[in-house]
Amino acid sequence: MKKHLLYLLLLSCAALSAQTNTQELIDKLTLDEKIYFLIGTGMDIPGVPDDAKPAEAVVGSTSNKVEGAAGTSYAVPRLNIPSVVFADGPAGIRISPERESNPGQTFYATAFPTASSLSSSWNTALAAQVGEAFGIEGRDYGVDFLLAPALNIHRNPLGGRNFEYYSEDPVLGGMITAGFVNGVQSTGLGATIKHFVANNSETNRTALNTVVSERALREIYLRGFKIAIEESNPWAVMSSYNKINGTYASENKELLTDLLREEWGYQGFVMTDWFAGTDAVAQIKAGNDLLMPGTAAQFNAIKKAVEAGELDIKTIDRSVKAILDAYQKTFAFKGYEASGKTNLEEHKAIARKAAHEGMVLLQNVENTLPLKPESKVAVFGTTSYETIAGGTGSGDVNKAYSVSLAEGLKQTALITDAELDAVYEAYVKEERAKIPPKAMFFLKDELVPEKSWTTAELEAIAAKNDVAVFTLGRTSGEFQDREEADDFLLTETEKALLTDLKKAFSAPGKSLVVVLNVGGVIETEFLKNHADAILLTWQPGQEAGNAIADILTGTVNPSGKLPVTFPVALNEVPSSANFPGKPLDPDAEKPANPLQGVPSEEIYKEGIYIGYRYFDSFEVPVSYPFGFGLSYTTFAYENLKAEADDVITLQFSVTNTGDAAGKEIAQLYIAAPQDGLEKPKQELKAFAKTALLQPGQSEQITFTVKPEDLAFYDTTKHAWIVAGGQYTFAVSGALNAVKLKATLVLSETVVEQTKALLTPEQAIEELSRK
Ligand code: BGC
């Protein structure tokens, strides 16, 4: 049998290796075959009623190769061209766990921590290790392209898909993306960076016009993509659903050709988001090579345009070439036979490690954490029993299991209150049974309502326990943004429970620990005043409960820091004034088809002032700043040496000065001279995470800054310019937690002259510092 497989493998390799020259392949294709390369084979959308599907959506089937994958390409058997498989997503390989073709076998994938957790690790090597595990699972299950990572900016806390995205800062997001892509592609699986670009809200996402200044686009929204392309060369880019300054991203030549290919030199291909845009011919002309998941209408429109002389065959050939160049690198083209089995055991350990590093300790009054072994623990909150591994929609993963916090704690030396566990387990089971199954897989999961307790009940529980651990859960997903009431803000039941728990566990020696099992930012001011310790775990993947327990017990020292600011109030976030945009016609009715939205506009009036760039520059107090995170140990920063040559280098040492082994994240914030072009007070330009330092151990860190890293985009000159004057380099443990400082005087330099691209029709009033 083995021999037979090897023979097959050799045969298919031989068939294709004779055709590695893409141009030779293209010359052999008929017009129809070329057009088939520009569109996917369609999609049977699970759960969407037939009359709500886009017209002629299904031109083929994705299920014949890898069931549950998001898409496939056409095969051309006469030329030995196989089809390739595209599968989501940012937290793991999203495919069906069962296949009709293999009854009895399962194809579960590992659910890794969600993107916000991975970026909280600030660990690019870890991102690469996680990416490699994705690559191995994709390869073993027959996938060729991963539809991830997603690196849209966290513009507003209510963004429904923020859990799939990395950060409010493009340098952190871009570098984590690059690490992850390098890991994925090291295995031979192609990565697709998405959603290009300025897709920061979900409401009406397919009919939304994002109106944004050229400067904010370049300095914030495009910057992470540029970093990712330079540092990791992803095989594909997915354009976003929205319009950018009036033109759909997938139909936007300035975005996809002038900027991405000509200015940035990107060599891969661009695919649409699923069913994005309205004009197939405009998409191909703009440089959006592949239309996914593919419809018969798109095929017909492209063919008609070629026959009418409206679409040049050279344009088609250009896209086919970009697509085939990438396909040639895939497992399918190399004749790789997927085994259908993958290393779930090893990846379980990687998922647990990644979850550890993404957890951020926000508060730890009088060293409440780590909990002493054999402490008696009362576990509260329904999400302690149904811990949320990840969000919903295409970012979901069909995992074999998920460990709840209650289960995780039972594996430790802590003594959990079995009676309380039993009450919650029965309650959760009963309430869960009342919730009808979701009509469509991508809809948001409904959480079991929080359980209320009387003061007397809580006092009785407190009398026999040392610690209350309360988990607060939130979930979100595609198509919808979050709400302020009962989501960003705590519910009345949660507030009442926290108030009563604080009272019940206020005696000396007792404490209240709050675990935040959330996909995005929530209100933390109320929490701060009630909890002794707050651990932000995000949605930490299938090993959730084990990983949280490791941190609570001190088996692992928390080492995550915030990739996003936690504001005091939602209305203090400047984008809240215009999030998630407004329908152009206020009376417009929502279309029945869930894939369509109401034509809307979202004006990014805050310009470059996103996240800490706003709060810091305008001195608005926050609940927890960007880059913040506590540890069970302490670190000293010493011996800064700064040198400026072609690049600027800063060298210093970090020493573990406490009693526990731990990892530190050092961050470099640079303040540019404030005269001339208005600028944020300071910006993150580099960061590094140490290895696990034992008490007393040191590590030497070097930051390198290139002149272009210091440039700001001057919209009047369409150029990246380094302002002349004095720069402050702050080596910090978090924003404004400065440990070491250097200053340097630089002269003005134009580092790059660009074309005017993606300019909004009307100037957008950005906030002024004055
Ligand atoms: C999402 C993409 C995803 C695609 C395929 C779309 O709804 O926006 O992120 O990759 O579906 O599942």
GROMACS .gro file of C-alpha atoms and ligand atoms in nm, residues 43 70-71 87-90 94 147-148 150 161 164-165 194-195 199 202 205 238 241 273-274 394-395 441 478-479 595, ligand 1:
model
   41
   43MET     CA    1  -2.012   2.756  -0.207
   70ALA     CA    2  -1.453   2.780   0.260
   71GLY     CA    3  -1.361   2.736  -0.106
   87ALA     CA    4  -0.992   2.718   0.461
   88ASP     CA    5  -1.038   2.967   0.743
   89GLY     CA    6  -0.930   3.101   0.987
   90PRO     CA    7  -0.742   3.299   1.251
   94ARG     CA    8  -1.198   2.555   1.001
  147LEU     CA    9  -0.765   3.233   0.505
  148ALA     CA   10  -0.577   3.406   0.786
  150ALA     CA   11  -0.658   3.891   0.994
  161ARG     CA   12  -1.456   4.074   1.487
  164GLU     CA   13  -0.995   3.788   1.514
  165TYR     CA   14  -0.768   4.092   1.486
  194LYS     CA   15  -0.699   3.994   0.537
  195HIS     CA   16  -0.913   4.209   0.518
  199ASN     CA   17  -1.271   4.685   0.746
  202GLU     CA   18  -1.933   4.448   1.076
  205ARG     CA   19  -2.016   4.551   0.599
  238MET     CA   20  -0.784   3.911   0.077
  241TYR     CA   21  -1.599   4.395   0.180
  273ASP     CA   22  -1.371   3.829   0.060
  274TRP     CA   23  -1.666   3.592   0.011
  394SER     CA   24  -1.545   3.210   1.000
  395GLY     CA   25  -1.316   3.262   1.299
  441PHE     CA   26  -2.349   2.860   1.196
  478GLU     CA   27  -1.933   3.804   1.198
  479PHE     CA   28  -2.203   4.031   1.055
  595LEU     CA   29  -2.522   3.861   0.317
  771BGC     C1   30  -1.517   3.639   0.607
  771BGC     C2   31  -1.373   3.600   0.573
  771BGC     C3   32  -1.365   3.451   0.553
  771BGC     C4   33  -1.462   3.412   0.442
  771BGC     C5   34  -1.459   3.265   0.410
  771BGC     C6   35  -1.617   3.582   0.508
  771BGC     O1   36  -1.747   3.597   0.558
  771BGC     O2   37  -1.528   3.779   0.611
  771BGC     O3   38  -1.287   3.642   0.674
  771BGC     O4   39  -1.235   3.414   0.522
  771BGC     O5   40  -1.594   3.446   0.485
  771BGC     O6   41  -1.517   3.189   0.509
   0.00000   0.00000   0.00000
